[in-house]
Short mmCIF file of C-alpha atoms in Angstrom, two decimals:
data_model
loop_
_atom_site.label_atom_id
_atom_site.label_comp_id
_atom_site.label_asym_id
_atom_site.label_seq_id
_atom_site.Cartn_x
_atom_site.Cartn_y
_atom_site.Cartn_z
CA MET A 236 -15.89 -0.64 -33.58
CA ALA A 237 -13.48 -0.70 -30.71
CA ALA A 238 -14.31 -4.55 -29.53
CA ARG A 239 -13.64 -5.22 -32.73
CA ARG A 240 -10.10 -3.27 -32.38
CA ILE A 241 -9.24 -5.16 -29.62
CA SER A 242 -9.82 -9.18 -31.05
CA SER A 243 -8.30 -8.02 -34.23
CA LEU A 244 -5.37 -6.58 -32.58
CA LEU A 245 -4.64 -8.81 -29.44
CA SER A 246 -5.72 -12.56 -31.01
CA ARG A 247 -3.01 -12.07 -33.45
CA SER A 248 -0.56 -15.58 -33.15
CA LEU A 249 3.40 -14.38 -33.07
CA PRO A 250 4.88 -18.01 -33.16
CA LEU A 251 7.85 -18.12 -30.48
CA LEU A 252 10.39 -21.01 -30.44
CA PRO A 253 9.73 -23.20 -27.38
CA ARG A 254 12.86 -24.78 -25.97
CA ARG A 255 12.34 -28.77 -24.63
CA GLY A 256 13.75 -30.20 -21.93
CA GLN A 257 14.18 -26.96 -19.61
CA LYS A 258 13.25 -27.45 -15.98
CA SER A 259 10.77 -24.77 -13.91
CA TYR A 260 11.05 -24.02 -10.04
CA LEU A 261 8.34 -26.56 -10.10
CA GLY A 262 10.50 -29.15 -11.56
CA ARG A 263 8.50 -30.32 -14.07
CA GLU A 264 9.86 -30.78 -17.62
CA PHE A 265 7.67 -28.50 -20.38
CA TYR A 266 7.62 -26.58 -22.95
CA GLN A 267 9.61 -23.09 -21.58
CA TYR A 268 9.30 -20.11 -23.04
CA SER A 269 11.96 -17.65 -25.18
CA THR A 270 12.85 -15.28 -23.03
CA ALA A 271 14.56 -13.32 -25.81
CA ALA A 272 11.90 -10.40 -25.68
CA ALA A 273 12.32 -9.64 -21.85
CA PHE A 274 16.10 -9.78 -22.15
CA GLU A 275 16.39 -7.15 -24.88
CA GLU A 276 16.98 -3.62 -23.54
CA PRO A 277 13.81 -1.50 -22.93
CA ILE A 278 12.47 0.71 -25.67
CA LYS A 279 12.63 4.22 -24.87
CA PRO A 280 9.55 5.65 -24.60
CA PRO A 281 9.00 8.59 -26.84
CA VAL A 282 7.06 10.69 -24.48
CA ASN A 283 8.43 12.85 -21.40
CA VAL A 284 6.61 13.65 -18.10
CA GLU A 285 5.58 17.28 -17.63
CA TYR A 286 3.38 16.99 -15.12
CA ASN A 287 3.81 15.15 -11.51
CA GLN A 288 2.40 17.75 -9.09
CA LEU A 289 -1.23 17.66 -8.11
CA LEU A 290 -3.98 19.44 -9.61
CA ILE A 291 -6.08 21.34 -7.42
CA ASN A 292 -8.38 24.48 -7.96
CA GLY A 293 -6.83 24.43 -11.59
CA GLN A 294 -3.25 24.84 -10.51
CA PHE A 295 -0.63 22.16 -10.38
CA VAL A 296 0.97 22.29 -6.55
CA ASP A 297 2.74 20.46 -4.66
CA ALA A 298 1.49 18.18 -1.58
CA ALA A 299 1.09 20.23 1.48
CA SER A 300 3.50 17.93 3.11
CA GLY A 301 6.41 18.28 -0.11
CA LYS A 302 6.55 14.87 -0.01
CA THR A 303 6.70 12.64 -3.16
CA PHE A 304 6.29 9.23 -4.27
CA PRO A 305 7.83 7.21 -7.24
CA THR A 306 5.86 5.61 -9.91
CA LEU A 307 7.61 3.01 -11.69
CA ASP A 308 7.87 1.64 -14.94
CA PRO A 309 6.68 -2.10 -14.79
CA ARG A 310 9.02 -3.46 -17.74
CA THR A 311 12.26 -2.79 -15.49
CA GLY A 312 11.11 -1.77 -11.54
CA GLU A 313 13.08 1.13 -12.15
CA ILE A 314 11.94 5.25 -11.26
CA ILE A 315 10.36 6.95 -13.94
CA THR A 316 9.85 9.97 -11.42
CA HIS A 317 8.63 11.41 -8.39
CA VAL A 318 4.92 12.46 -8.11
CA ALA A 319 3.53 14.53 -5.42
CA GLU A 320 1.87 12.41 -2.57
CA GLY A 321 -1.05 14.32 -1.31
CA ASP A 322 -2.76 13.76 1.96
CA VAL A 323 -5.30 14.72 4.46
CA GLU A 324 -4.46 18.60 4.00
CA ASP A 325 -4.65 18.28 0.48
CA ILE A 326 -8.01 15.84 -0.15
CA ASN A 327 -9.34 19.07 2.13
CA ARG A 328 -7.57 21.80 -0.42
CA ALA A 329 -9.09 19.83 -3.55
CA VAL A 330 -12.70 19.15 -1.73
CA ALA A 331 -12.62 22.66 -0.62
CA ALA A 332 -11.75 24.43 -3.99
CA ALA A 333 -14.61 21.53 -5.96
CA ARG A 334 -17.27 22.93 -3.30
CA LYS A 335 -16.63 26.45 -4.35
CA ALA A 336 -16.55 25.63 -7.91
CA PHE A 337 -19.85 23.66 -7.07
CA ASP A 338 -21.59 26.27 -5.03
CA GLU A 339 -20.53 29.71 -6.02
CA GLY A 340 -18.98 28.74 -9.91
CA PRO A 341 -19.98 28.62 -13.53
CA TRP A 342 -20.03 24.87 -13.86
CA PRO A 343 -23.68 23.81 -12.63
CA LYS A 344 -24.75 27.13 -13.81
CA MET A 345 -23.71 27.63 -17.61
CA THR A 346 -26.28 25.82 -19.67
CA ALA A 347 -25.95 22.52 -20.39
CA TYR A 348 -25.02 22.91 -24.30
CA GLU A 349 -21.68 25.04 -22.53
CA ARG A 350 -21.18 22.09 -20.93
CA THR A 351 -21.34 20.29 -24.25
CA LYS A 352 -19.69 22.58 -26.18
CA ILE A 353 -16.46 22.16 -23.37
CA ILE A 354 -16.43 18.56 -22.89
CA LEU A 355 -16.49 18.22 -27.13
CA ARG A 356 -13.32 20.50 -27.25
CA PHE A 357 -11.58 18.38 -24.41
CA ALA A 358 -12.12 15.74 -26.78
CA ASP A 359 -10.66 16.98 -29.72
CA LEU A 360 -7.69 17.77 -27.77
CA VAL A 361 -7.17 14.57 -26.37
CA GLU A 362 -7.58 12.86 -29.56
CA LYS A 363 -4.75 15.08 -31.02
CA HIS A 364 -2.54 14.06 -28.34
CA ASN A 365 -3.46 10.48 -29.19
CA ASP A 366 0.07 9.16 -29.11
CA GLU A 367 1.54 11.37 -26.87
CA ILE A 368 -1.15 9.78 -23.64
CA ALA A 369 -0.80 6.28 -25.09
CA ALA A 370 2.98 6.60 -24.63
CA LEU A 371 2.61 7.86 -20.92
CA GLU A 372 0.14 4.91 -20.22
CA THR A 373 2.27 1.82 -21.73
CA TRP A 374 5.23 3.70 -19.60
CA ASP A 375 3.29 3.92 -16.14
CA ASN A 376 1.17 0.76 -16.70
CA GLY A 377 3.38 -1.80 -18.61
CA LYS A 378 -0.16 -2.33 -21.02
CA LEU A 379 0.91 -2.59 -24.78
CA TYR A 380 1.32 0.53 -26.70
CA GLU A 381 -0.82 -0.43 -29.57
CA GLN A 382 -3.39 -1.78 -27.40
CA SER A 383 -3.00 2.17 -25.37
CA ALA A 384 -2.61 3.87 -29.31
CA GLU A 385 -5.47 2.30 -30.73
CA ILE A 386 -8.07 1.04 -28.63
CA GLU A 387 -8.18 2.91 -24.82
CA VAL A 388 -7.49 6.57 -25.95
CA PRO A 389 -9.79 6.31 -28.90
CA MET A 390 -12.37 4.93 -26.37
CA PHE A 391 -11.68 7.59 -23.77
CA VAL A 392 -12.51 10.03 -26.55
CA ARG A 393 -15.69 8.23 -27.41
CA LEU A 394 -17.22 8.18 -24.01
CA PHE A 395 -16.68 11.87 -23.57
CA ARG A 396 -18.30 12.63 -26.72
CA TYR A 397 -21.18 10.24 -25.19
CA TYR A 398 -21.72 12.12 -22.32
CA ALA A 399 -21.16 15.22 -23.77
CA GLY A 400 -24.37 14.55 -26.00
CA TRP A 401 -26.02 13.30 -22.50
CA ALA A 402 -25.40 17.17 -21.15
CA ASP A 403 -28.38 18.58 -22.56
CA LYS A 404 -30.65 15.92 -22.24
CA ILE A 405 -30.83 15.50 -18.85
CA HIS A 406 -34.37 16.47 -17.42
CA GLY A 407 -37.24 15.63 -15.28
CA LEU A 408 -40.72 14.88 -16.06
CA THR A 409 -44.41 15.88 -15.52
CA ILE A 410 -46.26 13.68 -13.59
CA PRO A 411 -50.40 13.74 -13.52
CA ALA A 412 -51.98 13.16 -9.73
CA ASP A 413 -54.90 12.72 -7.97
CA GLY A 414 -56.15 16.40 -7.00
CA ALA A 415 -55.87 19.68 -8.89
CA TYR A 416 -51.93 19.76 -8.46
CA HIS A 417 -49.00 20.57 -11.14
CA VAL A 418 -46.34 17.66 -9.98
CA GLN A 419 -42.98 17.69 -11.58
CA THR A 420 -39.28 16.24 -10.85
CA LEU A 421 -36.05 18.04 -11.34
CA HIS A 422 -33.00 16.12 -12.06
CA GLU A 423 -30.47 18.12 -10.09
CA PRO A 424 -26.65 17.62 -10.02
CA ILE A 425 -25.63 15.49 -6.57
CA GLY A 426 -22.74 17.88 -5.93
CA VAL A 427 -19.53 16.92 -4.77
CA ALA A 428 -18.67 13.67 -6.22
CA GLY A 429 -15.32 11.95 -4.80
CA GLN A 430 -13.88 9.02 -7.24
CA ILE A 431 -10.76 6.70 -7.06
CA ILE A 432 -9.80 5.23 -9.87
CA PRO A 433 -7.59 1.75 -10.06
CA TRP A 434 -4.36 0.81 -11.86
CA ASN A 435 -5.33 -1.57 -14.54
CA PHE A 436 -7.25 0.73 -16.65
CA PRO A 437 -6.34 4.22 -15.41
CA LEU A 438 -7.45 6.42 -18.42
CA LEU A 439 -10.59 4.91 -18.85
CA MET A 440 -11.83 4.14 -15.42
CA LEU A 441 -11.00 8.15 -15.47
CA ALA A 442 -13.64 8.73 -18.12
CA TRP A 443 -16.19 6.09 -17.27
CA LYS A 444 -16.54 8.60 -13.49
CA VAL A 445 -15.44 11.88 -14.73
CA GLY A 446 -17.87 11.95 -17.84
CA PRO A 447 -21.15 11.31 -16.45
CA ALA A 448 -20.22 13.37 -13.07
CA LEU A 449 -19.55 16.41 -15.15
CA ALA A 450 -21.88 16.27 -17.79
CA SER A 451 -24.60 16.13 -14.94
CA GLY A 452 -23.03 19.70 -13.73
CA ASN A 453 -21.08 18.26 -10.77
CA THR A 454 -17.36 19.09 -9.88
CA VAL A 455 -14.82 16.19 -8.84
CA VAL A 456 -11.80 14.91 -6.83
CA LEU A 457 -10.48 12.35 -8.35
CA LYS A 458 -7.90 10.00 -6.60
CA THR A 459 -6.02 8.16 -9.12
CA ALA A 460 -3.78 4.80 -8.09
CA GLU A 461 -0.55 5.21 -7.11
CA GLN A 462 0.81 3.04 -9.23
CA THR A 463 -0.42 4.76 -12.10
CA PRO A 464 -1.12 8.57 -11.23
CA LEU A 465 0.18 10.17 -15.00
CA SER A 466 -2.37 10.04 -17.48
CA ALA A 467 -4.80 11.55 -15.42
CA LEU A 468 -3.08 14.43 -14.88
CA ILE A 469 -2.55 15.11 -18.60
CA VAL A 470 -5.64 15.24 -19.77
CA ALA A 471 -6.56 17.01 -16.72
CA LYS A 472 -4.38 19.58 -18.02
CA LEU A 473 -5.81 19.26 -21.61
CA PHE A 474 -9.60 19.91 -20.08
CA HIS A 475 -8.77 23.21 -18.66
CA GLU A 476 -7.29 24.12 -22.12
CA ALA A 477 -10.78 23.58 -23.37
CA GLY A 478 -12.16 25.79 -21.07
CA LEU A 479 -13.35 23.78 -17.78
CA PRO A 480 -13.65 26.41 -14.74
CA PRO A 481 -10.72 26.02 -11.93
CA GLY A 482 -12.35 23.71 -9.36
CA VAL A 483 -14.17 21.36 -11.23
CA LEU A 484 -11.89 18.95 -11.82
CA ASN A 485 -9.20 18.32 -8.86
CA ILE A 486 -6.28 15.35 -9.65
CA VAL A 487 -4.97 14.37 -5.85
CA SER A 488 -2.34 11.12 -6.72
CA GLY A 489 -1.57 9.38 -2.91
CA PHE A 490 -2.07 6.40 -1.18
CA GLY A 491 -5.23 4.67 -0.23
CA PRO A 492 -4.95 4.63 4.15
CA THR A 493 -4.14 8.25 3.67
CA ALA A 494 -5.62 10.34 0.58
CA GLY A 495 -8.52 7.76 -0.36
CA ALA A 496 -9.66 7.40 3.62
CA ALA A 497 -9.52 11.01 3.55
CA LEU A 498 -11.51 11.30 0.16
CA CYS A 499 -14.28 8.75 1.46
CA SER A 500 -14.62 10.06 5.19
CA HIS A 501 -15.09 14.13 4.07
CA MET A 502 -17.92 15.13 5.76
CA ASP A 503 -18.47 17.85 2.11
CA VAL A 504 -18.20 14.96 -0.21
CA ASP A 505 -21.86 14.31 -1.63
CA LYS A 506 -20.98 11.26 -3.40
CA LEU A 507 -18.43 8.57 -3.91
CA ALA A 508 -17.32 6.27 -6.87
CA PHE A 509 -14.83 3.32 -6.59
CA THR A 510 -13.53 0.78 -8.44
CA GLY A 511 -10.91 -1.64 -7.11
CA SER A 512 -10.94 -4.67 -4.60
CA THR A 513 -14.17 -6.03 -3.36
CA GLU A 514 -12.14 -5.49 0.16
CA THR A 515 -11.44 -2.42 -0.13
CA GLY A 516 -14.66 -1.53 -1.39
CA LYS A 517 -15.96 -2.39 2.00
CA VAL A 518 -13.94 0.12 3.81
CA VAL A 519 -15.17 2.92 1.22
CA LEU A 520 -18.58 1.77 2.06
CA GLU A 521 -17.91 2.00 5.68
CA LEU A 522 -16.16 5.37 5.99
CA SER A 523 -19.17 6.51 4.07
CA ALA A 524 -21.55 5.10 6.68
CA LYS A 525 -19.72 6.65 9.34
CA SER A 526 -19.13 9.89 7.98
CA ASN A 527 -22.41 11.47 6.02
CA LEU A 528 -24.22 8.56 4.64
CA LYS A 529 -22.90 9.52 1.14
CA PRO A 530 -24.39 7.31 -1.47
CA VAL A 531 -21.61 4.99 -3.32
CA THR A 532 -21.35 3.56 -6.71
CA LEU A 533 -18.82 0.16 -6.50
CA GLU A 534 -17.16 -1.70 -9.29
CA LEU A 535 -15.45 -4.68 -7.63
CA GLY A 536 -13.75 -7.90 -8.35
CA GLY A 537 -14.78 -11.03 -10.41
CA LYS A 538 -14.04 -14.35 -11.08
CA SER A 539 -16.33 -14.52 -14.11
CA PRO A 540 -17.05 -18.16 -16.11
CA PHE A 541 -16.53 -18.36 -19.68
CA ILE A 542 -18.58 -21.49 -20.39
CA VAL A 543 -17.62 -23.28 -23.70
CA CYS A 544 -21.08 -25.54 -24.85
CA GLU A 545 -20.77 -29.03 -26.09
CA ASP A 546 -21.72 -27.67 -29.75
CA ALA A 547 -18.61 -25.09 -29.82
CA ASP A 548 -16.37 -24.57 -32.31
CA VAL A 549 -13.52 -25.67 -30.37
CA ASP A 550 -10.90 -23.25 -32.24
CA GLN A 551 -12.67 -20.24 -32.11
CA ALA A 552 -13.62 -20.93 -28.65
CA VAL A 553 -10.04 -21.10 -27.51
CA GLU A 554 -9.25 -17.96 -29.05
CA LEU A 555 -11.94 -16.10 -27.61
CA ALA A 556 -11.06 -18.08 -23.76
CA HIS A 557 -7.37 -17.00 -24.61
CA PHE A 558 -8.67 -13.22 -25.01
CA ALA A 559 -11.10 -13.45 -22.34
CA LEU A 560 -8.47 -14.64 -19.69
CA PHE A 561 -5.18 -12.87 -21.14
CA PHE A 562 -6.44 -9.60 -22.47
CA ASN A 563 -4.38 -6.67 -20.20
CA GLN A 564 -1.95 -9.11 -19.14
CA GLY A 565 -4.84 -10.67 -16.95
CA GLN A 566 -5.40 -7.55 -15.07
CA CYS A 567 -9.02 -7.27 -15.96
CA CYS A 568 -11.98 -6.90 -13.29
CA CYS A 569 -14.41 -9.08 -15.59
CA ALA A 570 -11.62 -11.31 -16.98
CA GLY A 571 -12.46 -14.79 -18.05
CA SER A 572 -10.95 -16.77 -15.04
CA ARG A 573 -12.97 -20.01 -14.69
CA THR A 574 -13.08 -21.63 -18.07
CA PHE A 575 -16.00 -23.75 -18.03
CA VAL A 576 -15.58 -26.92 -20.96
CA HIS A 577 -18.01 -29.61 -21.69
CA GLU A 578 -16.48 -32.75 -20.80
CA LYS A 579 -17.18 -33.98 -24.72
CA VAL A 580 -14.80 -31.12 -26.19
CA TYR A 581 -12.46 -30.71 -23.16
CA ASP A 582 -9.40 -32.92 -23.87
CA GLU A 583 -9.52 -30.92 -27.68
CA PHE A 584 -9.43 -27.64 -26.06
CA LEU A 585 -7.24 -28.25 -23.67
CA GLU A 586 -4.48 -29.79 -25.49
CA LYS A 587 -5.35 -26.35 -27.93
CA ALA A 588 -5.69 -24.17 -25.16
CA LYS A 589 -2.08 -24.92 -23.70
CA ALA A 590 -0.61 -24.49 -27.86
CA ARG A 591 -2.43 -21.10 -27.91
CA ALA A 592 -0.17 -19.82 -24.41
CA LEU A 593 2.60 -21.23 -25.90
CA LYS A 594 2.35 -19.33 -28.88
CA ARG A 595 1.60 -15.36 -26.77
CA SER A 596 4.66 -13.40 -27.20
CA VAL A 597 5.44 -11.70 -24.42
CA GLY A 598 7.89 -8.86 -24.00
CA ASP A 599 8.80 -5.05 -24.39
CA PRO A 600 4.86 -3.54 -24.37
CA PHE A 601 6.49 -0.73 -26.73
CA LYS A 602 7.93 -3.29 -29.25
CA PRO A 603 5.43 -3.96 -32.29
CA GLY A 604 3.99 -7.34 -32.14
CA MET A 605 3.79 -8.20 -28.56
CA GLU A 606 0.51 -9.49 -27.10
CA GLN A 607 1.61 -9.37 -23.37
CA GLY A 608 3.38 -7.16 -21.79
CA PRO A 609 4.44 -6.67 -17.62
CA GLN A 610 2.62 -6.82 -14.35
CA ILE A 611 1.82 -3.91 -12.47
CA ASP A 612 4.48 -4.32 -9.87
CA ALA A 613 6.25 -6.61 -7.59
CA GLU A 614 3.08 -6.70 -5.00
CA GLN A 615 0.87 -8.16 -8.14
CA PHE A 616 3.50 -10.02 -9.70
CA GLU A 617 4.20 -12.22 -6.25
CA LYS A 618 0.40 -12.49 -5.73
CA ILE A 619 0.27 -14.28 -9.04
CA LEU A 620 3.09 -16.35 -8.73
CA LYS A 621 1.87 -17.30 -4.90
CA TYR A 622 -1.26 -18.32 -6.40
CA ILE A 623 0.15 -20.48 -9.31
CA ARG A 624 2.38 -22.00 -6.63
CA SER A 625 -1.06 -22.92 -4.52
CA GLY A 626 -2.54 -24.40 -7.97
CA THR A 627 0.23 -27.14 -8.22
CA GLU A 628 0.27 -27.52 -4.91
CA GLY A 629 -3.95 -28.07 -4.45
CA GLY A 630 -3.56 -30.80 -7.12
CA ALA A 631 -4.42 -28.69 -10.26
CA THR A 632 -2.43 -30.31 -13.45
CA LEU A 633 0.15 -27.10 -14.51
CA GLU A 634 0.03 -27.32 -18.15
CA THR A 635 2.35 -24.80 -19.44
CA GLY A 636 3.94 -21.54 -18.07
CA GLY A 637 4.04 -21.17 -14.13
CA ASP A 638 7.18 -19.28 -13.39
CA ARG A 639 8.06 -15.63 -14.35
CA LEU A 640 9.73 -14.87 -17.84
CA GLY A 641 13.40 -13.04 -17.55
CA MET A 642 15.19 -11.68 -14.86
CA LYS A 643 14.42 -8.00 -15.03
CA GLY A 644 10.67 -6.28 -14.71
CA TYR A 645 7.83 -7.97 -13.78
CA TYR A 646 6.93 -10.59 -16.57
CA ILE A 647 4.99 -13.88 -16.11
CA GLN A 648 4.67 -16.69 -18.45
CA PRO A 649 1.15 -17.25 -19.80
CA THR A 650 -0.40 -20.25 -17.52
CA VAL A 651 -2.53 -22.95 -17.90
CA PHE A 652 -3.76 -25.45 -15.46
CA SER A 653 -6.27 -28.41 -16.29
CA ASP A 654 -7.96 -30.63 -13.38
CA VAL A 655 -9.08 -27.25 -11.56
CA LYS A 656 -11.78 -27.91 -8.92
CA ASP A 657 -13.73 -25.33 -7.50
CA ASP A 658 -12.76 -25.61 -4.16
CA MET A 659 -8.97 -25.13 -5.34
CA LEU A 660 -7.95 -20.99 -4.28
CA ILE A 661 -6.93 -20.44 -8.18
CA ALA A 662 -10.83 -20.94 -9.10
CA LYS A 663 -12.47 -18.96 -6.19
CA ASP A 664 -10.44 -15.99 -6.16
CA GLU A 665 -9.18 -13.01 -8.28
CA ILE A 666 -5.55 -13.92 -9.12
CA PHE A 667 -5.58 -10.83 -11.65
CA GLY A 668 -2.82 -12.06 -13.78
CA PRO A 669 -2.18 -14.54 -16.87
CA VAL A 670 -3.42 -17.84 -15.44
CA GLN A 671 -6.25 -19.33 -17.15
CA THR A 672 -8.23 -22.32 -15.30
CA VAL A 673 -9.77 -25.63 -17.26
CA LEU A 674 -12.82 -26.78 -15.47
CA LYS A 675 -14.88 -29.51 -16.73
CA PHE A 676 -18.59 -29.68 -16.85
CA LYS A 677 -20.93 -32.82 -17.99
CA ASP A 678 -24.55 -30.53 -18.51
CA LEU A 679 -26.04 -26.88 -17.74
CA ASP A 680 -27.74 -27.55 -14.92
CA GLU A 681 -24.37 -28.47 -13.41
CA VAL A 682 -22.52 -25.13 -15.00
CA ILE A 683 -25.11 -23.06 -13.88
CA ARG A 684 -24.70 -24.04 -10.42
CA ARG A 685 -20.85 -24.08 -10.78
CA ALA A 686 -20.92 -20.98 -12.25
CA ASN A 687 -23.09 -19.21 -9.85
CA ALA A 688 -21.40 -20.43 -6.51
CA SER A 689 -19.22 -17.58 -6.10
CA ARG A 690 -19.43 -14.66 -3.94
CA PHE A 691 -18.50 -12.52 -7.18
CA GLY A 692 -20.94 -11.82 -10.16
CA LEU A 693 -19.34 -9.24 -12.43
CA ALA A 694 -19.56 -10.67 -15.67
CA ALA A 695 -19.95 -14.18 -17.59
CA GLY A 696 -18.94 -15.73 -21.45
CA VAL A 697 -21.30 -18.18 -23.49
CA PHE A 698 -19.91 -20.08 -26.22
CA THR A 699 -22.59 -21.96 -28.12
CA HIS A 700 -24.09 -21.88 -31.27
CA ASN A 701 -27.75 -23.03 -29.89
CA LEU A 702 -30.08 -20.22 -29.27
CA ASP A 703 -32.19 -22.36 -26.58
CA THR A 704 -28.68 -22.99 -24.93
CA ALA A 705 -27.55 -19.46 -24.52
CA ASN A 706 -31.52 -18.06 -23.49
CA THR A 707 -31.47 -20.22 -20.85
CA LEU A 708 -27.31 -19.26 -19.53
CA MET A 709 -27.91 -15.83 -19.78
CA ARG A 710 -31.14 -15.73 -17.68
CA ALA A 711 -29.60 -18.40 -15.28
CA LEU A 712 -26.25 -16.45 -14.83
CA LYS A 713 -26.03 -14.13 -11.74
CA VAL A 714 -24.26 -11.70 -13.11
CA GLY A 715 -24.07 -7.94 -14.25
CA THR A 716 -22.78 -8.82 -18.00
CA VAL A 717 -23.59 -11.89 -20.34
CA TRP A 718 -21.12 -11.94 -23.46
CA ILE A 719 -22.64 -14.42 -26.08
CA ASN A 720 -19.96 -15.54 -28.48
CA CYS A 721 -18.15 -12.44 -27.67
CA PHE A 722 -15.70 -11.03 -24.91
CA ASP A 723 -14.95 -7.41 -23.49
CA THR A 724 -17.37 -6.04 -26.03
CA PHE A 725 -17.41 -2.49 -24.27
CA ASP A 726 -19.19 0.41 -25.89
CA ALA A 727 -19.86 4.23 -24.18
CA THR A 728 -23.55 2.90 -24.39
CA ILE A 729 -23.58 -0.53 -22.33
CA PRO A 730 -24.21 -0.37 -18.50
CA PHE A 731 -21.42 -2.30 -16.80
CA GLY A 732 -21.49 -3.86 -13.11
CA GLY A 733 -22.00 -6.55 -10.55
CA TYR A 734 -24.38 -8.79 -8.72
CA LYS A 735 -23.34 -10.03 -5.26
CA MET A 736 -20.05 -9.13 -3.93
CA SER A 737 -18.85 -7.45 -7.55
CA GLY A 738 -20.37 -4.04 -6.71
CA GLN A 739 -23.30 -1.96 -6.50
CA GLY A 740 -24.75 0.52 -9.50
CA ARG A 741 -24.24 0.78 -12.79
CA GLU A 742 -21.24 2.52 -15.09
CA LYS A 743 -21.50 3.65 -18.73
CA GLY A 744 -24.31 4.48 -20.60
CA GLU A 745 -27.86 6.38 -19.35
CA TYR A 746 -27.68 4.04 -16.29
CA SER A 747 -24.32 5.43 -14.95
CA LEU A 748 -26.03 9.29 -15.05
CA LYS A 749 -28.27 8.17 -12.20
CA ASN A 750 -25.26 7.66 -9.60
CA TYR A 751 -24.55 11.72 -10.25
CA LEU A 752 -28.19 12.97 -9.92
CA GLN A 753 -30.85 13.71 -7.18
CA VAL A 754 -34.57 13.67 -7.93
CA LYS A 755 -36.60 16.33 -6.79
CA ALA A 756 -40.36 16.59 -6.28
CA VAL A 757 -41.75 19.79 -6.81
CA VAL A 758 -45.69 19.54 -6.27
CA ALA A 759 -48.13 23.06 -6.41
CA PRO A 760 -51.70 23.54 -6.60
CA VAL A 761 -53.41 24.67 -9.40
CA LYS A 762 -56.39 27.04 -9.55
CA ASN A 763 -59.43 26.38 -11.78
CA PRO A 764 -57.61 24.49 -13.98
CA ALA A 765 -58.55 24.03 -17.63
CA TRP A 766 -57.26 20.01 -18.05
CA LEU A 767 -55.53 17.64 -15.23
#
């Protein structure tokens, strides 16, 4: 159901009036986007910031150092508020609270059904505050308010209700053995889980990690992304209103080299889960290895192929490929960022993909009907423009876009490249922005080889009406998820994770529970058993 809402919300085509004859910084003449939406005065968000401290042991507290840092509105680059800047001492305080809550507190000792009831009460409270939480997420992140309110907060609620249902269904096995022994396994909570979430989906990544950890009876120290610290604080406050004991969920805002590194290196953290770049994932693994060899779950970068086969309905393929790349301003780890199109339909696809990008409405994410908001911050904004320049300098053809939109905030024109070669940076690196690269292929063997010739292996999309083609590709592609005639179809039950340098372990679904459980074998002799 959530996937259908995504498609219906974000595939709407609201025409802009392109003006011909203007030049970009590249000196090429092409259709230029209307900048009216980006020049308008930003809409005042219908929410106030109430929480900007750290949450440790059930209380909002300042950072030990007293330091704060600004969180910015991506629409303008202006300060929303200042947030407590957690550091090593704050991580120590949070881990100590989580350890005490696990070793001495009621959370792992209460019945699983009691945990279920608390998590369900929390989900109900989030649902009640849907619009407020969505507005805060959009203000801090720049994503569409309609996306936050109609998709992401409801999906957040769904995820926690899903994990609430799992809490009293976690159990071990009774195992037959050779001999007169009673053998059983216990599935035990792992302890204190350190979790680090990214800025592109702050609420959903919190749910992916906190949900299975708490359902399994663990306690958590969560470090938020420095770009988007606000929404985690309000939902954590609601969790405590629902009856969560102090110390079970601790939220520390701060920066990776300080708070993040301290969490990864902490000797009293039993488990790490990280979502972010592959480069940072390597550092997380290294810090774990150098400390107490805590197990690590990683969900990292991607350069996902979206394969349009020769039998495709081109209009449908264009719309789905557009969604696969441009959703969430292109800031999606599994974005279909390598659009492989069969040579028989390549020219038609390219013209229609260009036209679709030109119709994409870009502006204030609080304005109804927008399809694209700003990028997260100046650093990401400049990174995307640098990749666009590398594409033109490397010989790719810039079909449309390629520049900033407006002079305020971090808006970028929807951009489409053709004549892209596999060795270009725009075809190899994770751009994390609204840049579609269109590549031509001749046959299945070729596209399988080229699609797999990447250090990433997070996801792939396949668009075909041929069952044999679909079966061939779903087995041949070295990725963690293959979407056939759909894309970004997420559900609480569907596991998500990558092959190769896109990570290790799986999140969501039953598989995610294994990240937060230890398996203990218990063996006892049986005297004069009636049966074995």
